[in-house]
CSV table of C-alpha atoms in Angstrom, one decimal:
chain,number,residue,atom,x,y,z
A,13,MET,CA,82.5,31.2,113.8
A,14,HIS,CA,81.5,34.6,112.5
A,15,VAL,CA,82.4,35.3,108.8
A,16,LYS,CA,82.2,38.7,107.3
A,17,PRO,CA,80.5,38.1,104.0
A,18,LEU,CA,81.7,41.3,102.2
A,19,ARG,CA,85.4,40.5,102.9
A,20,THR,CA,84.9,36.9,102.0
A,21,LEU,CA,83.5,37.8,98.6
A,22,LEU,CA,86.0,40.6,97.9
A,23,VAL,CA,89.0,38.3,97.8
A,24,PRO,CA,87.8,35.9,95.0
A,25,ILE,CA,86.2,38.8,93.0
A,26,ALA,CA,89.4,40.7,93.0
A,27,THR,CA,91.4,37.7,92.1
A,28,LEU,CA,89.2,36.8,89.2
A,29,SER,CA,89.1,40.4,88.0
A,30,GLY,CA,92.9,40.5,88.0
A,31,LEU,CA,93.1,37.3,86.0
A,32,ALA,CA,90.6,38.6,83.4
A,33,ILE,CA,92.7,41.8,82.9
A,34,ALA,CA,96.0,40.0,82.9
A,35,LEU,CA,95.1,37.1,80.7
A,36,PRO,CA,92.7,38.3,78.0
A,37,SER,CA,94.2,35.7,75.5
A,38,LEU,CA,92.4,32.9,77.4
A,39,ALA,CA,89.0,34.3,76.4
A,40,HIS,CA,87.0,32.1,73.9
A,41,SER,CA,84.9,34.6,72.0
A,42,THR,CA,83.5,33.4,68.6
A,43,ALA,CA,81.9,35.0,65.7
A,44,LEU,CA,79.7,33.0,63.3
A,45,ASP,CA,78.6,34.2,59.9
A,46,TYR,CA,77.1,32.6,56.9
A,47,THR,CA,76.6,33.3,53.2
A,48,VAL,CA,73.8,31.8,51.1
A,49,ALA,CA,75.3,31.0,47.7
A,50,PRO,CA,74.5,28.7,44.7
A,51,ALA,CA,76.1,25.3,44.9
A,52,VAL,CA,76.5,22.4,42.6
A,53,ALA,CA,76.3,18.8,43.9
A,54,VAL,CA,77.9,16.2,41.7
A,55,SER,CA,77.2,12.5,42.4
A,56,ALA,CA,79.5,10.0,40.7
A,57,LEU,CA,78.5,6.4,40.5
A,58,TYR,CA,79.8,3.4,38.6
A,59,ASP,CA,77.2,1.6,36.4
A,60,THR,CA,77.0,-1.0,39.1
A,61,GLY,CA,75.5,1.6,41.4
A,62,LYS,CA,78.6,1.6,43.5
A,63,PRO,CA,79.7,5.2,44.4
A,64,MET,CA,83.1,6.4,43.1
A,65,VAL,CA,84.7,6.8,46.5
A,66,GLU,CA,87.6,9.3,46.7
A,67,ALA,CA,87.6,9.9,43.0
A,68,GLN,CA,89.5,12.9,41.9
A,69,VAL,CA,87.4,15.9,40.8
A,70,SER,CA,88.6,18.9,38.7
A,71,VAL,CA,86.3,21.8,38.1
A,72,PHE,CA,87.0,24.1,35.2
A,73,SER,CA,85.3,27.5,34.9
A,74,PRO,CA,84.1,28.8,31.5
A,75,ASP,CA,87.0,31.3,31.6
A,76,ASP,CA,89.8,28.8,31.7
A,77,VAL,CA,89.3,25.2,30.4
A,78,THR,CA,92.9,24.2,31.0
A,79,THR,CA,93.6,25.1,34.6
A,80,PRO,CA,91.2,23.7,37.2
A,81,TRP,CA,89.2,26.3,39.1
A,82,ILE,CA,89.0,24.0,42.0
A,83,THR,CA,90.1,20.3,42.7
A,84,GLY,CA,89.0,17.8,45.3
A,85,THR,CA,87.8,14.3,45.9
A,86,THR,CA,84.4,12.7,46.2
A,87,ASP,CA,83.2,11.6,49.6
A,88,SER,CA,82.3,8.0,50.7
A,89,GLN,CA,79.0,8.4,48.8
A,90,GLY,CA,80.6,9.6,45.6
A,91,ASN,CA,79.4,13.2,46.1
A,92,PHE,CA,81.3,16.4,45.5
A,93,ILE,CA,79.8,19.8,46.2
A,94,PHE,CA,81.3,23.1,45.1
A,95,MET,CA,80.1,26.7,44.8
A,96,PRO,CA,80.8,28.2,41.4
A,97,ASP,CA,81.4,31.9,41.1
A,98,PRO,CA,78.0,33.3,40.3
A,99,ALA,CA,79.6,36.1,38.3
A,100,VAL,CA,81.0,33.6,35.8
A,101,THR,CA,78.3,32.4,33.6
A,102,GLY,CA,78.7,29.8,30.9
A,103,ASN,CA,79.5,26.1,30.8
A,104,TRP,CA,81.4,24.8,33.8
A,105,GLU,CA,83.1,21.5,33.3
A,106,VAL,CA,83.5,18.9,36.1
A,107,GLN,CA,85.8,16.0,35.5
A,108,VAL,CA,85.6,13.0,37.8
A,109,ARG,CA,88.3,10.4,37.4
A,110,GLN,CA,89.5,7.2,39.2
A,111,ALA,CA,91.8,4.5,37.8
A,112,GLY,CA,91.4,5.6,34.3
A,113,HIS,CA,87.6,5.6,34.5
A,114,GLY,CA,85.7,8.8,34.7
A,115,GLU,CA,83.4,11.3,33.1
A,116,VAL,CA,83.4,14.9,32.1
A,117,ILE,CA,80.1,16.7,32.7
A,118,VAL,CA,79.2,20.1,31.4
A,119,ILE,CA,77.1,22.3,33.8
A,120,PRO,CA,75.5,25.3,32.1
A,121,MET,CA,75.4,28.2,34.6
A,122,ALA,CA,73.2,31.1,33.4
A,123,THR,CA,71.6,33.9,35.2
A,124,PRO,CA,69.6,32.5,36.9
A,125,PRO,CA,70.2,28.9,36.2
A,126,SER,CA,67.9,26.2,37.4
A,127,VAL,CA,69.0,22.9,35.8
A,128,THR,CA,68.8,19.4,37.0
A,129,GLU,CA,70.1,16.6,34.9
A,130,ASN,CA,71.7,13.2,35.0
A,131,LEU,CA,74.5,11.8,32.9
A,132,PRO,CA,74.0,8.4,31.4
A,133,PRO,CA,76.4,5.7,32.5
A,134,SER,CA,79.7,6.0,30.8
A,135,GLY,CA,82.7,3.9,30.0
A,136,SER,CA,83.8,3.3,31.9
A,137,ALA,CA,80.8,3.0,33.6
A,138,GLU,CA,79.8,5.7,35.8
A,139,THR,CA,77.1,8.3,36.2
A,140,ALA,CA,77.1,11.8,37.5
A,141,THR,CA,74.2,14.0,38.5
A,142,GLU,CA,74.4,17.6,39.2
A,143,ASN,CA,71.9,20.0,40.7
A,144,PRO,CA,73.0,23.6,40.3
A,145,GLU,CA,70.9,26.1,42.1
A,146,ALA,CA,71.7,29.7,41.6
A,147,ALA,CA,70.4,32.9,43.0
A,148,SER,CA,71.4,36.0,41.1
A,149,ALA,CA,70.6,38.2,44.0
A,150,PRO,CA,69.7,36.2,47.1
A,151,VAL,CA,66.9,37.9,48.9
A,152,ASP,CA,66.3,35.3,51.5
A,153,LEU,CA,69.0,35.7,54.1
A,154,SER,CA,68.0,32.7,56.2
A,155,PRO,CA,70.2,29.6,55.9
A,156,SER,CA,68.7,27.0,53.5
A,157,VAL,CA,69.5,23.5,52.6
A,158,MET,CA,69.9,22.9,48.9
A,159,PRO,CA,68.2,19.8,47.7
A,160,MET,CA,70.0,17.1,45.8
A,161,SER,CA,67.4,15.5,43.6
A,162,PRO,CA,69.0,13.1,41.2
A,163,GLN,CA,66.2,13.3,38.6
A,164,PRO,CA,67.0,11.5,35.5
A,165,ARG,CA,67.6,13.4,32.3
A,166,SER,CA,64.7,13.3,29.9
A,167,SER,CA,66.9,11.8,27.3
A,168,GLN,CA,68.0,8.9,29.5
A,169,LEU,CA,66.5,5.6,28.8
A,170,SER,CA,64.4,3.8,31.4
A,171,PRO,CA,65.5,0.2,32.4
A,172,VAL,CA,62.7,-1.3,30.3
A,173,GLN,CA,63.7,0.7,27.2
A,174,ARG,CA,67.4,-0.1,27.8
A,175,TRP,CA,66.9,-3.8,28.1
A,176,THR,CA,64.5,-3.8,25.2
A,177,MET,CA,67.2,-2.2,23.1
A,178,ILE,CA,69.8,-4.7,24.4
A,179,GLY,CA,67.5,-7.6,23.6
A,180,ALA,CA,66.9,-6.2,20.1
A,181,ILE,CA,70.6,-5.9,19.4
A,182,ILE,CA,71.3,-9.5,20.7
A,183,TRP,CA,68.4,-10.7,18.5
A,184,GLY,CA,69.9,-8.9,15.6
A,185,PHE,CA,73.2,-10.8,16.0
A,186,VAL,CA,71.3,-14.1,16.5
A,187,GLY,CA,69.2,-13.4,13.4
A,188,THR,CA,72.4,-12.7,11.4
A,189,ALA,CA,73.8,-16.0,12.6
A,190,PHE,CA,70.6,-17.8,11.5
A,191,PHE,CA,70.7,-16.1,8.1
A,192,PHE,CA,74.2,-17.2,7.3
A,193,ALA,CA,73.6,-20.7,8.9
A,194,SER,CA,70.6,-21.2,6.6
A,195,ARG,CA,72.7,-20.1,3.6
A,196,THR,CA,75.3,-22.6,4.5
A,197,SER,CA,72.8,-25.4,4.9
A,198,VAL,CA,71.2,-24.6,1.6
A,199,SER,CA,74.5,-24.4,-0.3
A,200,ASP,CA,75.8,-27.5,1.5
A,201,PRO,CA,72.8,-29.8,2.2
A,202,ALA,CA,74.9,-32.7,3.0
A,203,GLY,CA,76.6,-30.7,5.8
A,204,GLU,CA,80.0,-31.5,4.5
A,205,ALA,CA,82.9,-29.4,5.8
B,22,MET,CA,88.3,-1.6,31.0
B,23,HIS,CA,86.9,0.7,28.4
B,24,LEU,CA,88.6,4.1,28.1
B,25,PRO,CA,86.0,6.8,28.5
B,26,ASP,CA,85.5,10.0,26.5
B,27,GLY,CA,87.5,13.0,27.7
B,28,LEU,CA,90.4,11.1,29.0
B,29,LEU,CA,92.8,11.1,26.1
B,30,SER,CA,94.0,13.9,23.9
B,31,ALA,CA,92.7,14.4,20.4
B,32,PRO,CA,95.9,13.2,18.6
B,33,VAL,CA,95.7,9.9,20.6
B,34,CYS,CA,92.0,9.4,19.7
B,35,LEU,CA,92.8,10.1,16.0
B,36,GLY,CA,95.7,7.8,16.1
B,37,GLY,CA,93.4,5.1,17.5
B,38,TYR,CA,91.0,5.6,14.7
B,39,GLY,CA,93.8,5.4,12.2
B,40,LEU,CA,95.1,2.1,13.6
B,41,THR,CA,91.6,0.7,13.8
B,42,GLY,CA,91.0,1.6,10.1
B,43,LEU,CA,94.2,-0.1,9.2
B,44,ALA,CA,93.5,-3.2,11.2
B,45,THR,CA,89.9,-3.4,10.0
B,46,TRP,CA,91.1,-3.2,6.4
B,47,TYR,CA,93.7,-5.9,6.9
B,48,CYS,CA,91.3,-8.2,8.7
B,49,LEU,CA,88.5,-7.8,6.1
B,50,ARG,CA,91.1,-8.5,3.4
B,51,GLN,CA,92.0,-11.8,5.1
B,52,ILE,CA,88.3,-12.6,5.6
B,53,GLN,CA,87.6,-12.0,1.9
B,54,ARG,CA,90.1,-14.7,1.1
B,55,ASP,CA,88.4,-17.1,3.4
B,56,PRO,CA,86.5,-19.8,1.4
B,57,ASP,CA,84.1,-20.4,4.2
B,58,VAL,CA,82.8,-17.0,5.1
B,59,SER,CA,79.2,-18.2,5.3
B,60,ARG,CA,80.3,-21.0,7.6
B,61,ASN,CA,82.2,-18.7,9.9
B,62,MET,CA,79.8,-15.8,10.0
B,63,PRO,CA,77.2,-17.3,12.3
B,64,LYS,CA,80.0,-18.1,14.8
B,65,ALA,CA,81.3,-14.5,14.5
B,66,SER,CA,77.8,-13.0,14.9
B,67,LEU,CA,77.0,-15.0,18.0
B,68,LEU,CA,80.3,-14.3,19.7
B,69,THR,CA,79.9,-10.6,18.9
B,70,ALA,CA,76.6,-10.8,20.8
B,71,ALA,CA,78.5,-12.5,23.7
B,72,PHE,CA,81.2,-9.8,23.6
B,73,PHE,CA,78.5,-7.1,23.7
B,74,VAL,CA,76.8,-8.5,26.8
B,75,ALA,CA,80.1,-9.5,28.5
B,76,SER,CA,80.9,-5.9,29.6
B,77,SER,CA,77.7,-5.9,31.7
B,78,ILE,CA,78.8,-9.0,33.6
B,79,HIS,CA,80.7,-7.8,36.7
B,80,ILE,CA,82.9,-10.0,38.7
B,81,PRO,CA,83.7,-8.8,42.2
B,82,ILE,CA,87.5,-9.0,42.9
B,83,PRO,CA,88.0,-7.1,46.2
B,84,PRO,CA,88.5,-4.2,46.7
B,85,THR,CA,87.1,-3.5,43.2
B,86,SER,CA,85.1,-5.3,40.6
B,87,VAL,CA,85.9,-6.0,36.9
B,88,HIS,CA,83.8,-7.0,34.0
B,89,LEU,CA,84.3,-9.8,31.4
B,90,VAL,CA,86.0,-8.7,28.2
B,91,LEU,CA,86.3,-11.9,26.1
B,92,ASN,CA,88.6,-10.4,23.5
B,93,GLY,CA,91.1,-13.3,23.9
B,94,LEU,CA,88.2,-15.8,23.5
B,95,LEU,CA,87.0,-14.0,20.3
B,96,GLY,CA,90.5,-14.0,18.9
B,97,THR,CA,91.1,-17.7,19.6
B,98,VAL,CA,87.8,-18.9,18.1
B,99,LEU,CA,87.3,-16.3,15.3
B,100,GLY,CA,90.7,-15.4,14.1
B,101,TYR,CA,90.6,-12.4,11.8
B,102,TYR,CA,86.9,-12.1,12.3
B,103,ALA,CA,87.6,-11.1,15.8
B,104,PHE,CA,88.7,-7.5,15.1
B,105,PRO,CA,85.6,-6.4,13.2
B,106,ALA,CA,83.4,-8.3,15.7
B,107,ILE,CA,85.1,-6.4,18.6
B,108,LEU,CA,84.7,-3.1,16.7
B,109,ILE,CA,81.0,-3.7,16.2
B,110,GLY,CA,80.5,-4.8,19.8
B,111,LEU,CA,82.3,-1.8,21.1
B,112,LEU,CA,80.2,0.5,19.0
B,113,PHE,CA,77.0,-1.0,20.5
B,114,GLN,CA,78.5,-0.9,24.0
B,115,ALA,CA,79.3,2.8,23.6
B,116,VAL,CA,75.9,3.7,22.2
B,117,ILE,CA,73.6,1.5,24.3
B,118,LEU,CA,75.5,0.7,27.5
B,119,GLY,CA,77.6,3.8,27.7
B,120,HIS,CA,80.8,1.8,28.1
B,121,GLY,CA,83.6,3.7,26.4
B,122,GLY,CA,82.7,6.4,24.0
B,123,MET,CA,82.6,7.5,20.4
B,124,THR,CA,85.8,9.6,20.5
B,125,VAL,CA,87.8,6.7,22.0
B,126,LEU,CA,86.1,4.0,19.9
B,127,GLY,CA,89.3,3.6,17.8
B,128,VAL,CA,91.6,3.4,20.8
B,129,ASN,CA,89.4,0.9,22.6
B,130,ALA,CA,89.2,-1.2,19.4
B,131,VAL,CA,93.0,-1.3,19.1
B,132,MET,CA,93.3,-1.9,22.9
B,133,MET,CA,91.0,-5.0,22.7
B,134,GLY,CA,91.2,-6.0,19.0
B,135,VAL,CA,94.9,-6.2,18.4
B,136,PRO,CA,95.5,-8.5,21.5
B,137,ALA,CA,92.7,-10.7,20.1
B,138,LEU,CA,94.7,-11.1,16.9
B,139,VAL,CA,97.8,-11.8,18.9
B,140,ALA,CA,95.8,-14.4,20.9
B,141,TYR,CA,94.7,-16.1,17.6
B,142,GLN,CA,98.4,-16.3,16.5
B,143,ALA,CA,99.3,-17.7,19.9
B,144,PHE,CA,96.6,-20.3,19.6
B,145,GLN,CA,98.0,-21.4,16.2
B,146,LEU,CA,101.4,-22.1,17.9
B,147,ARG,CA,99.8,-25.4,19.2
B,148,ARG,CA,100.7,-26.9,15.8
B,149,PHE,CA,104.4,-26.7,16.7
B,150,TRP,CA,103.9,-28.2,20.1
B,151,ARG,CA,104.5,-32.0,19.9
B,152,TRP,CA,103.9,-33.0,23.5
B,153,GLY,CA,100.6,-34.3,24.8
B,154,SER,CA,97.4,-35.3,23.1
B,155,ASP,CA,95.5,-33.1,20.7
B,156,ARG,CA,92.9,-32.4,23.3
B,157,SER,CA,95.4,-31.4,25.9
B,158,ARG,CA,97.2,-29.2,23.4
B,159,LEU,CA,94.0,-27.5,22.4
B,160,GLY,CA,93.0,-26.9,26.0
B,161,ILE,CA,96.4,-25.5,27.1
B,162,PHE,CA,96.9,-23.2,24.1
B,163,ALA,CA,93.3,-22.0,24.3
B,164,PHE,CA,93.7,-21.1,27.9
B,165,LEU,CA,97.0,-19.3,27.2
B,166,ALA,CA,95.5,-17.4,24.2
B,167,GLY,CA,92.4,-16.4,26.2
B,168,ALA,CA,94.5,-15.2,29.1
B,169,LEU,CA,97.0,-13.5,26.8
B,170,GLY,CA,94.3,-11.5,24.9
B,171,LEU,CA,93.0,-10.0,28.1
B,172,GLY,CA,96.4,-9.5,29.6
B,173,LEU,CA,97.7,-7.6,26.7
B,174,ALA,CA,94.6,-5.4,26.6
B,175,ALA,CA,95.0,-4.7,30.3
B,176,LEU,CA,98.6,-3.8,29.7
B,177,ILE,CA,97.7,-1.4,26.9
B,178,PHE,CA,95.0,0.1,29.2
B,179,PHE,CA,97.6,0.5,31.9
B,180,VAL,CA,100.1,2.3,29.7
B,181,LEU,CA,97.5,4.6,28.2
B,182,VAL,CA,96.0,5.8,31.5
B,183,MET,CA,99.4,6.0,33.2
B,184,THR,CA,100.7,8.2,30.5
B,185,ASN,CA,97.6,10.4,30.4
B,186,ILE,CA,97.2,11.6,33.9
B,187,PRO,CA,96.4,15.3,33.9
B,188,ALA,CA,99.0,17.6,35.6
B,189,ALA,CA,96.4,19.1,37.9
B,190,MET,CA,95.5,15.7,39.3
B,191,ASP,CA,97.0,13.9,42.3
B,192,ALA,CA,99.2,11.6,40.2
B,193,GLN,CA,100.2,9.3,43.1
B,194,ALA,CA,96.6,8.6,44.1
B,195,GLU,CA,95.6,8.0,40.5
B,196,ARG,CA,98.6,5.7,40.0
B,197,THR,CA,97.7,3.7,43.1
B,198,ALA,CA,94.1,3.3,41.8
B,199,ILE,CA,95.4,2.2,38.4
B,200,TYR,CA,97.7,-0.4,39.9
B,201,GLY,CA,94.8,-1.8,41.9
B,202,LEU,CA,92.6,-2.1,38.9
B,203,THR,CA,95.2,-3.6,36.7
B,204,LEU,CA,96.2,-6.2,39.3
B,205,ALA,CA,92.5,-7.1,39.6
B,206,HIS,CA,92.6,-8.3,35.9
B,207,ILE,CA,95.1,-11.1,36.8
B,208,PRO,CA,92.4,-13.3,38.3
B,209,LEU,CA,90.1,-12.3,35.4
B,210,MET,CA,92.8,-13.6,33.0
B,211,LEU,CA,92.6,-17.0,34.6
B,212,ILE,CA,88.8,-16.9,34.4
B,213,GLU,CA,88.7,-15.9,30.7
B,214,GLY,CA,91.5,-18.3,29.9
B,215,GLY,CA,89.6,-21.2,31.5
B,216,PHE,CA,86.4,-20.1,29.8
B,217,THR,CA,88.2,-20.0,26.4
B,218,ALA,CA,89.7,-23.5,27.0
B,219,MET,CA,86.2,-24.9,27.9
B,220,LEU,CA,84.6,-23.4,24.8
B,221,VAL,CA,87.3,-24.6,22.5
B,222,LEU,CA,87.2,-28.1,23.9
B,223,PHE,CA,83.4,-28.1,23.6
B,224,LEU,CA,83.6,-27.0,19.9
B,225,HIS,CA,86.3,-29.5,19.3
B,226,GLN,CA,84.1,-32.2,20.6
B,227,VAL,CA,80.8,-31.1,19.0
B,228,LYS,CA,81.9,-29.6,15.7
B,229,PRO,CA,85.7,-29.6,15.1
B,230,ASP,CA,85.5,-27.8,11.8
B,231,LEU,CA,84.4,-24.6,13.6
B,232,LEU,CA,88.0,-24.3,14.9
B,233,GLY,CA,89.3,-24.5,11.3
B,234,HIS,CA,89.5,-21.5,8.9
B,235,HIS,CA,89.5,-18.0,10.2
B,236,GLY,CA,90.6,-16.1,7.2
B,237,THR,CA,93.9,-16.6,5.4
B,238,PRO,CA,96.9,-16.1,7.8
C-alpha cells in the first residue's frame, strides 16, 4: 500500500494547529520570579526541649505594638519564619503563645541588622531563638538560603553554671534548715515538744 | 503552670502584687504569733527547696506533660508558712529557672499560695471528722488537701488565661489547648494528693509534732 507522506502529515498538523488556535486556555505557561529579602526565623521550644507545635504567633512592627503586623502558627518543629518590612526599623516584637504559656521576644531591626540571640527558658518554660538577616540593598541577586543558627545568647547560662546555681540555692535552704534546727536543739536540749 | 511575662495586662499584674502583699503580711503576722518558729522554720526551708525543684520535674501525661507544683503539700504541712515559702520559691524559679516571670510574680504567688492556705484549712477539717482511725483520717484529709491545693491553682490558671486571650489570636485554638492542659492536671492532682498523704503519714509516724503548730489560725 502506497501512502503519500505529505498528505498523511498535513491532516494531523492542521488538526493540531486548529486546536491550538481554538483552545488557547489549555496552555500551561508559567512564570517564576524570586526576591531576596531579609527574614527572621523564630524557634519556640518548651524547657523540656519539646517544640511548641502549632503555637500561635503574633508579630508586631515597631510602628504599631497593638495590632499584629502578621499572625501565624509554628510548624511541627516549633519554627516560624517571617519577612519583616526592611523599611521599618526598630524593635519588632514576636509573641508565641500556646495554652497560656508563651514568650514575647524583641527583635531589633536596624540598618543593616545582624543579630543572633537566644531567649532563656521562660515560664512557662519555653525558649525562642531568632536569626534576623537583613540586607539594606541586596546586591547578590542569586537565591540564597538563610542560615538558622541557634547560637546561645552570651548572657545565657551554661548547663553547668545553671545547675551550680540551683545546687547553691538548694544548699542555702538546707543550710537555713540546719541553722534553725541547731537553734532548736540548743534551746531545747531534751528535745521536748 | 506558671504564667509567663507578657501574658497579662499591667492592672492584673499590679493587682496580683497587691494581693500577694496582703497575703504575705497576714501570713507573717500569724507566723509571728507562733510560739515554735524555730521548730517550724527548718521544715519550711526544706519544703521551699522541694517546691523550687518541683517545677523542673516533668510528668508526661499524653498528649502533653505537666510539672509538679506541690503547693497543696506545702499548705498541708506548713500552714501559714506556705505562702512566704511559695513566694520565695517562685522568685528563685523565675530568676534561675525562667519559670514564670518578675512582672507576674504576684499573680503566680496568689495562684499557688492562696490555694495552699485553703488546703491547710481543709486539712484542719479532719478534727471534725469522727469516723475512722486517726491514721486513716490523716491520710484521707492530707490526700484531699494536696489535691485541692493543686486543683484550685489549676482552676485559677484556667480562668486567668481564658479571660486574657488577645483579640488577634485564634481564640478557639487557644481555648482547646487550655482545656487540654487543664485536664492534664487532674491526674497530677491524684499524684500530688497521694504524695501529700504519704508525707503526712510518714511525719505522723516519725515526728508527729511536726504536724502541729503552723502559726495561729
